[in-house]
Amino acid sequence: MRSPETPAPVRHEVRPGRLAAPRCWWLSDDGLHWTAGGRAGHLPLSAIATIRLRLSPDGAQRPSVCVLTERSGRRHRITDAHWPRRSEGGAPAAGPRRRGDSFRALVGALARRLADEVPAARLLQGAGWGEWIGTAVVTAASLAILVAGVWLMWREGRVSWAALAFLGVVALNLPLLWPVLRAGGPRPLGRATLDSHGCG
C-alpha cells in the first residue's frame, strides 16, 4: 500500500465535517487508497460496481459528491467540502470551503480508469433516486403549501403578514430544489461531461 506521505499522482484530502477527522484519498496503480483518522483502506478498481458524481460549480452552496458502490454493496462517499481547523488560518470557518481542484482531479482520473479497465462498472452522474424522489416530494409539498396559503387568505379576504412571511420562506427554497428536480435521477456519465467540468 502506498503511504499517504508518499507523493501520489492524484490525491484529495478534506475534513468533511466540523467534528470529523481528516480524510485522504489517493489513486495509485493498484486502486484507490484512503485514510480516515487512524483507519486506512484499499479499494481495487475491480471491486467498484458503480461510481456516481454530483458535480457543482465552485461558487455553488451544494458541494460536489462522488459515491462509490462496491460489488458487495458497501458505499464510500467523497466530497469536496472541507472544514478547516483553526490552525489552518484564523477563526473557525462558518461553513465548509471547497477543494474542487483536487476533487475533480481524483474523481475524473478514477472515472476514466474505471471506463478503461472495468467495463462492467456503471458510470453515473446526478442525484441518486432517493435524493431525487425526496426532492420531488418536498417540491410538491412546498407548492401545495403556497397554493393553500394564498387560497385561504383570498377566501378570508385579509392578508396575514405572519403567514405571508412563512410562504415567502417556502418560495425562496424552491429555486434550490429545482436544479435537482430538473436534472432527473442518475444518468450515464460520459467523458464529455468530465471534460466540461475539468475532471481529470
PDB file of C-alpha atoms in Angstrom:
ATOM      1  CA  MET A   1       0.000   0.000   0.000  1.00  0.00           C
ATOM      2  CA  ARG A   2       1.249   3.456  -0.812  1.00  0.00           C
ATOM      3  CA  SER A   3       1.735   5.668   2.228  1.00  0.00           C
ATOM      4  CA  PRO A   4      -0.244   8.947   2.269  1.00  0.00           C
ATOM      5  CA  GLU A   5       3.042  10.743   2.941  1.00  0.00           C
ATOM      6  CA  THR A   6       4.434   9.494  -0.369  1.00  0.00           C
ATOM      7  CA  PRO A   7       3.665  11.779  -3.300  1.00  0.00           C
ATOM      8  CA  ALA A   8       0.860  10.229  -5.326  1.00  0.00           C
ATOM      9  CA  PRO A   9      -0.259  11.044  -8.867  1.00  0.00           C
ATOM     10  CA  VAL A  10      -3.758  12.006  -7.706  1.00  0.00           C
ATOM     11  CA  ARG A  11      -4.619  12.911  -4.091  1.00  0.00           C
ATOM     12  CA  HIS A  12      -7.525  14.625  -2.346  1.00  0.00           C
ATOM     13  CA  GLU A  13      -7.761  15.472   1.355  1.00  0.00           C
ATOM     14  CA  VAL A  14     -10.628  17.103   3.276  1.00  0.00           C
ATOM     15  CA  ARG A  15     -12.154  17.336   6.710  1.00  0.00           C
ATOM     16  CA  PRO A  16     -15.783  16.592   5.750  1.00  0.00           C
ATOM     17  CA  GLY A  17     -17.373  17.860   8.975  1.00  0.00           C
ATOM     18  CA  ARG A  18     -16.696  20.330  11.753  1.00  0.00           C
ATOM     19  CA  LEU A  19     -16.019  17.448  14.171  1.00  0.00           C
ATOM     20  CA  ALA A  20     -14.812  14.897  11.622  1.00  0.00           C
ATOM     21  CA  ALA A  21     -11.304  13.549  11.293  1.00  0.00           C
ATOM     22  CA  PRO A  22      -9.397  14.442   8.106  1.00  0.00           C
ATOM     23  CA  ARG A  23      -9.853  12.011   5.248  1.00  0.00           C
ATOM     24  CA  CYS A  24      -7.467  11.443   2.403  1.00  0.00           C
ATOM     25  CA  TRP A  25      -7.952   9.551  -0.849  1.00  0.00           C
ATOM     26  CA  TRP A  26      -5.307   8.839  -3.434  1.00  0.00           C
ATOM     27  CA  LEU A  27      -5.268   6.828  -6.623  1.00  0.00           C
ATOM     28  CA  SER A  28      -2.374   4.545  -7.477  1.00  0.00           C
ATOM     29  CA  ASP A  29      -1.688   1.739  -9.917  1.00  0.00           C
ATOM     30  CA  ASP A  30      -3.356  -0.845  -7.675  1.00  0.00           C
ATOM     31  CA  GLY A  31      -6.543   1.113  -6.952  1.00  0.00           C
ATOM     32  CA  LEU A  32      -7.985   3.693  -4.582  1.00  0.00           C
ATOM     33  CA  HIS A  33      -6.497   4.151  -1.104  1.00  0.00           C
ATOM     34  CA  TRP A  34      -7.966   6.101   1.804  1.00  0.00           C
ATOM     35  CA  THR A  35      -7.286   7.110   5.377  1.00  0.00           C
ATOM     36  CA  ALA A  36      -9.766   8.445   7.949  1.00  0.00           C
ATOM     37  CA  GLY A  37      -8.401   9.236  11.378  1.00  0.00           C
ATOM     38  CA  GLY A  38      -6.451   6.158  12.417  1.00  0.00           C
ATOM     39  CA  ARG A  39      -8.076   3.874   9.840  1.00  0.00           C
ATOM     40  CA  ALA A  40      -6.847   3.057   6.363  1.00  0.00           C
ATOM     41  CA  GLY A  41      -8.209   1.079   3.469  1.00  0.00           C
ATOM     42  CA  HIS A  42      -7.649  -0.005  -0.105  1.00  0.00           C
ATOM     43  CA  LEU A  43     -10.283  -0.459  -2.808  1.00  0.00           C
ATOM     44  CA  PRO A  44      -9.274  -2.289  -6.003  1.00  0.00           C
ATOM     45  CA  LEU A  45     -10.904  -0.840  -9.096  1.00  0.00           C
ATOM     46  CA  SER A  46     -12.321  -4.264  -9.947  1.00  0.00           C
ATOM     47  CA  ALA A  47     -14.371  -4.151  -6.712  1.00  0.00           C
ATOM     48  CA  ILE A  48     -16.240  -0.986  -7.766  1.00  0.00           C
ATOM     49  CA  ALA A  49     -19.690  -1.620  -9.260  1.00  0.00           C
ATOM     50  CA  THR A  50     -20.874   1.992  -9.594  1.00  0.00           C
ATOM     51  CA  ILE A  51     -19.453   5.492  -9.451  1.00  0.00           C
ATOM     52  CA  ARG A  52     -21.926   8.376  -9.292  1.00  0.00           C
ATOM     53  CA  LEU A  53     -20.845  12.016  -9.481  1.00  0.00           C
ATOM     54  CA  ARG A  54     -22.854  15.052  -8.497  1.00  0.00           C
ATOM     55  CA  LEU A  55     -20.775  17.984  -9.730  1.00  0.00           C
ATOM     56  CA  SER A  56     -21.490  21.525  -8.569  1.00  0.00           C
ATOM     57  CA  PRO A  57     -19.851  24.759  -9.754  1.00  0.00           C
ATOM     58  CA  ASP A  58     -17.187  26.121  -7.417  1.00  0.00           C
ATOM     59  CA  GLY A  59     -19.395  29.021  -6.330  1.00  0.00           C
ATOM     60  CA  ALA A  60     -22.424  26.856  -5.530  1.00  0.00           C
ATOM     61  CA  GLN A  61     -23.530  26.137  -1.970  1.00  0.00           C
ATOM     62  CA  ARG A  62     -24.004  22.425  -2.589  1.00  0.00           C
ATOM     63  CA  PRO A  63     -20.700  20.537  -2.515  1.00  0.00           C
ATOM     64  CA  SER A  64     -19.666  18.130  -5.219  1.00  0.00           C
ATOM     65  CA  VAL A  65     -20.010  14.499  -4.183  1.00  0.00           C
ATOM     66  CA  CYS A  66     -18.768  11.177  -5.516  1.00  0.00           C
ATOM     67  CA  VAL A  67     -20.453   7.978  -4.301  1.00  0.00           C
ATOM     68  CA  LEU A  68     -18.678   4.683  -4.928  1.00  0.00           C
ATOM     69  CA  THR A  69     -20.609   1.437  -4.508  1.00  0.00           C
ATOM     70  CA  GLU A  70     -18.694  -1.803  -4.192  1.00  0.00           C
ATOM     71  CA  ARG A  71     -19.983  -5.059  -5.630  1.00  0.00           C
ATOM     72  CA  SER A  72     -20.621  -6.118  -2.033  1.00  0.00           C
ATOM     73  CA  GLY A  73     -22.974  -3.137  -1.592  1.00  0.00           C
ATOM     74  CA  ARG A  74     -20.653  -1.114   0.636  1.00  0.00           C
ATOM     75  CA  ARG A  75     -20.585   2.599  -0.158  1.00  0.00           C
ATOM     76  CA  HIS A  76     -17.884   5.254   0.013  1.00  0.00           C
ATOM     77  CA  ARG A  77     -18.633   8.980  -0.129  1.00  0.00           C
ATOM     78  CA  ILE A  78     -16.056  11.515  -1.311  1.00  0.00           C
ATOM     79  CA  THR A  79     -16.825  15.239  -1.140  1.00  0.00           C
ATOM     80  CA  ASP A  80     -15.011  18.464  -1.941  1.00  0.00           C
ATOM     81  CA  ALA A  81     -16.370  20.183   1.208  1.00  0.00           C
ATOM     82  CA  HIS A  82     -13.559  20.922   3.672  1.00  0.00           C
ATOM     83  CA  TRP A  83     -13.994  22.305   7.186  1.00  0.00           C
ATOM     84  CA  PRO A  84     -10.671  23.962   8.058  1.00  0.00           C
ATOM     85  CA  ARG A  85      -9.204  23.757  11.529  1.00  0.00           C
ATOM     86  CA  ARG A  86      -8.258  26.861  13.473  1.00  0.00           C
ATOM     87  CA  SER A  87      -4.605  26.052  12.764  1.00  0.00           C
ATOM     88  CA  GLU A  88      -5.259  26.423   9.027  1.00  0.00           C
ATOM     89  CA  GLY A  89      -5.739  30.135   9.377  1.00  0.00           C
ATOM     90  CA  GLY A  90      -7.787  32.382  11.647  1.00  0.00           C
ATOM     91  CA  ALA A  91     -11.065  31.652  13.369  1.00  0.00           C
ATOM     92  CA  PRO A  92     -13.088  28.539  12.532  1.00  0.00           C
ATOM     93  CA  ALA A  93     -14.994  28.952   9.280  1.00  0.00           C
ATOM     94  CA  ALA A  94     -18.748  29.494   9.386  1.00  0.00           C
ATOM     95  CA  GLY A  95     -19.097  26.900   6.635  1.00  0.00           C
ATOM     96  CA  PRO A  96     -17.033  24.497   4.575  1.00  0.00           C
ATOM     97  CA  ARG A  97     -14.593  25.581   1.914  1.00  0.00           C
ATOM     98  CA  ARG A  98     -14.486  23.853  -1.452  1.00  0.00           C
ATOM     99  CA  ARG A  99     -11.477  21.846  -2.564  1.00  0.00           C
ATOM    100  CA  GLY A 100     -12.781  21.415  -6.065  1.00  0.00           C
ATOM    101  CA  ASP A 101      -9.489  21.165  -7.948  1.00  0.00           C
ATOM    102  CA  SER A 102      -8.170  18.107  -6.123  1.00  0.00           C
ATOM    103  CA  PHE A 103     -11.664  16.562  -6.010  1.00  0.00           C
ATOM    104  CA  ARG A 104     -12.171  16.866  -9.768  1.00  0.00           C
ATOM    105  CA  ALA A 105      -8.663  15.559 -10.437  1.00  0.00           C
ATOM    106  CA  LEU A 106      -9.258  12.480  -8.270  1.00  0.00           C
ATOM    107  CA  VAL A 107     -12.770  11.531  -9.388  1.00  0.00           C
ATOM    108  CA  GLY A 108     -12.013  12.362 -13.020  1.00  0.00           C
ATOM    109  CA  ALA A 109      -8.971  10.095 -13.063  1.00  0.00           C
ATOM    110  CA  LEU A 110     -10.922   7.407 -11.208  1.00  0.00           C
ATOM    111  CA  ALA A 111     -13.877   7.540 -13.610  1.00  0.00           C
ATOM    112  CA  ARG A 112     -11.626   7.402 -16.680  1.00  0.00           C
ATOM    113  CA  ARG A 113      -9.717   4.415 -15.333  1.00  0.00           C
ATOM    114  CA  LEU A 114     -12.947   2.609 -14.487  1.00  0.00           C
ATOM    115  CA  ALA A 115     -14.219   3.208 -18.020  1.00  0.00           C
ATOM    116  CA  ASP A 116     -10.992   1.811 -19.478  1.00  0.00           C
ATOM    117  CA  GLU A 117     -10.201  -1.005 -17.033  1.00  0.00           C
ATOM    118  CA  VAL A 118     -13.556  -2.138 -15.593  1.00  0.00           C
ATOM    119  CA  PRO A 119     -16.127  -2.220 -18.422  1.00  0.00           C
ATOM    120  CA  ALA A 120     -18.763  -3.701 -16.091  1.00  0.00           C
ATOM    121  CA  ALA A 121     -18.676  -0.671 -13.775  1.00  0.00           C
ATOM    122  CA  ARG A 122     -21.562   1.791 -14.160  1.00  0.00           C
ATOM    123  CA  LEU A 123     -20.601   5.457 -14.514  1.00  0.00           C
ATOM    124  CA  LEU A 124     -23.444   7.773 -13.473  1.00  0.00           C
ATOM    125  CA  GLN A 125     -23.995  11.450 -12.765  1.00  0.00           C
ATOM    126  CA  GLY A 126     -26.623  13.450 -10.913  1.00  0.00           C
ATOM    127  CA  ALA A 127     -28.640  12.830  -7.786  1.00  0.00           C
ATOM    128  CA  GLY A 128     -29.464   9.326  -6.612  1.00  0.00           C
ATOM    129  CA  TRP A 129     -33.046   8.129  -6.908  1.00  0.00           C
ATOM    130  CA  GLY A 130     -33.603   8.518  -3.178  1.00  0.00           C
ATOM    131  CA  GLU A 131     -32.470  12.147  -3.241  1.00  0.00           C
ATOM    132  CA  TRP A 132     -34.457  12.897  -6.401  1.00  0.00           C
ATOM    133  CA  ILE A 133     -37.693  11.376  -5.056  1.00  0.00           C
ATOM    134  CA  GLY A 134     -37.219  13.191  -1.742  1.00  0.00           C
ATOM    135  CA  THR A 135     -36.685  16.460  -3.615  1.00  0.00           C
ATOM    136  CA  ALA A 136     -39.813  15.854  -5.702  1.00  0.00           C
ATOM    137  CA  VAL A 137     -41.880  15.220  -2.565  1.00  0.00           C
ATOM    138  CA  VAL A 138     -40.569  18.373  -0.862  1.00  0.00           C
ATOM    139  CA  THR A 139     -41.200  20.427  -4.023  1.00  0.00           C
ATOM    140  CA  ALA A 140     -44.771  19.145  -4.327  1.00  0.00           C
ATOM    141  CA  ALA A 141     -45.426  19.836  -0.640  1.00  0.00           C
ATOM    142  CA  SER A 142     -43.983  23.351  -0.959  1.00  0.00           C
ATOM    143  CA  LEU A 143     -46.189  24.146  -3.952  1.00  0.00           C
ATOM    144  CA  ALA A 144     -49.230  22.765  -2.119  1.00  0.00           C
ATOM    145  CA  ILE A 145     -48.459  24.980   0.895  1.00  0.00           C
ATOM    146  CA  LEU A 146     -48.105  28.053  -1.332  1.00  0.00           C
ATOM    147  CA  VAL A 147     -51.365  27.393  -3.189  1.00  0.00           C
ATOM    148  CA  ALA A 148     -53.278  26.577   0.007  1.00  0.00           C
ATOM    149  CA  GLY A 149     -51.904  29.626   1.813  1.00  0.00           C
ATOM    150  CA  VAL A 150     -52.815  32.036  -0.978  1.00  0.00           C
ATOM    151  CA  TRP A 151     -56.270  30.457  -1.361  1.00  0.00           C
ATOM    152  CA  LEU A 152     -57.002  30.679   2.388  1.00  0.00           C
ATOM    153  CA  MET A 153     -56.008  34.353   2.518  1.00  0.00           C
ATOM    154  CA  TRP A 154     -58.142  35.046  -0.561  1.00  0.00           C
ATOM    155  CA  ARG A 155     -61.104  33.209   0.991  1.00  0.00           C
ATOM    156  CA  GLU A 156     -60.769  35.077   4.297  1.00  0.00           C
ATOM    157  CA  GLY A 157     -60.429  38.364   2.459  1.00  0.00           C
ATOM    158  CA  ARG A 158     -57.437  39.509   4.520  1.00  0.00           C
ATOM    159  CA  VAL A 159     -53.677  39.212   4.478  1.00  0.00           C
ATOM    160  CA  SER A 160     -51.835  37.611   7.392  1.00  0.00           C
ATOM    161  CA  TRP A 161     -48.314  39.016   7.497  1.00  0.00           C
ATOM    162  CA  ALA A 162     -47.057  36.064   9.534  1.00  0.00           C
ATOM    163  CA  ALA A 163     -48.487  33.619   7.001  1.00  0.00           C
ATOM    164  CA  LEU A 164     -47.127  35.723   4.145  1.00  0.00           C
ATOM    165  CA  ALA A 165     -43.636  35.640   5.674  1.00  0.00           C
ATOM    166  CA  PHE A 166     -43.832  31.856   6.028  1.00  0.00           C
ATOM    167  CA  LEU A 167     -44.968  31.482   2.418  1.00  0.00           C
ATOM    168  CA  GLY A 168     -42.075  33.701   1.367  1.00  0.00           C
ATOM    169  CA  VAL A 169     -39.587  31.387   3.079  1.00  0.00           C
ATOM    170  CA  VAL A 170     -41.170  28.393   1.347  1.00  0.00           C
ATOM    171  CA  ALA A 171     -40.993  30.152  -2.023  1.00  0.00           C
ATOM    172  CA  LEU A 172     -37.332  31.085  -1.533  1.00  0.00           C
ATOM    173  CA  ASN A 173     -36.404  27.418  -1.184  1.00  0.00           C
ATOM    174  CA  LEU A 174     -37.976  26.367  -4.475  1.00  0.00           C
ATOM    175  CA  PRO A 175     -35.084  27.644  -6.670  1.00  0.00           C
ATOM    176  CA  LEU A 176     -32.712  25.469  -4.619  1.00  0.00           C
ATOM    177  CA  LEU A 177     -34.821  22.377  -5.285  1.00  0.00           C
ATOM    178  CA  TRP A 178     -35.435  22.980  -8.971  1.00  0.00           C
ATOM    179  CA  PRO A 179     -31.940  22.076 -10.348  1.00  0.00           C
ATOM    180  CA  VAL A 180     -32.084  18.626  -8.714  1.00  0.00           C
ATOM    181  CA  LEU A 181     -35.658  18.056  -9.887  1.00  0.00           C
ATOM    182  CA  ARG A 182     -34.970  19.247 -13.431  1.00  0.00           C
ATOM    183  CA  ALA A 183     -31.899  17.037 -13.830  1.00  0.00           C
ATOM    184  CA  GLY A 184     -33.845  13.876 -13.044  1.00  0.00           C
ATOM    185  CA  GLY A 185     -32.344  10.835 -11.368  1.00  0.00           C
ATOM    186  CA  PRO A 186     -28.982   9.246 -12.120  1.00  0.00           C
ATOM    187  CA  ARG A 187     -27.993   9.234 -15.786  1.00  0.00           C
ATOM    188  CA  PRO A 188     -24.952   7.981 -17.718  1.00  0.00           C
ATOM    189  CA  LEU A 189     -21.666   9.794 -17.196  1.00  0.00           C
ATOM    190  CA  GLY A 190     -19.556  10.308 -20.297  1.00  0.00           C
ATOM    191  CA  ARG A 191     -16.104  11.672 -20.984  1.00  0.00           C
ATOM    192  CA  ALA A 192     -17.610  14.854 -22.419  1.00  0.00           C
ATOM    193  CA  THR A 193     -19.128  15.666 -19.014  1.00  0.00           C
ATOM    194  CA  LEU A 194     -15.809  15.019 -17.281  1.00  0.00           C
ATOM    195  CA  ASP A 195     -14.040  17.267 -19.784  1.00  0.00           C
ATOM    196  CA  SER A 196     -16.593  20.072 -19.435  1.00  0.00           C
ATOM    197  CA  HIS A 197     -16.152  20.100 -15.637  1.00  0.00           C
ATOM    198  CA  GLY A 198     -12.358  19.891 -15.767  1.00  0.00           C
ATOM    199  CA  CYS A 199     -12.262  16.428 -14.190  1.00  0.00           C
ATOM    200  CA  GLY A 200      -9.006  14.569 -14.545  1.00  0.00           C
TER     201      GLY A 200
END
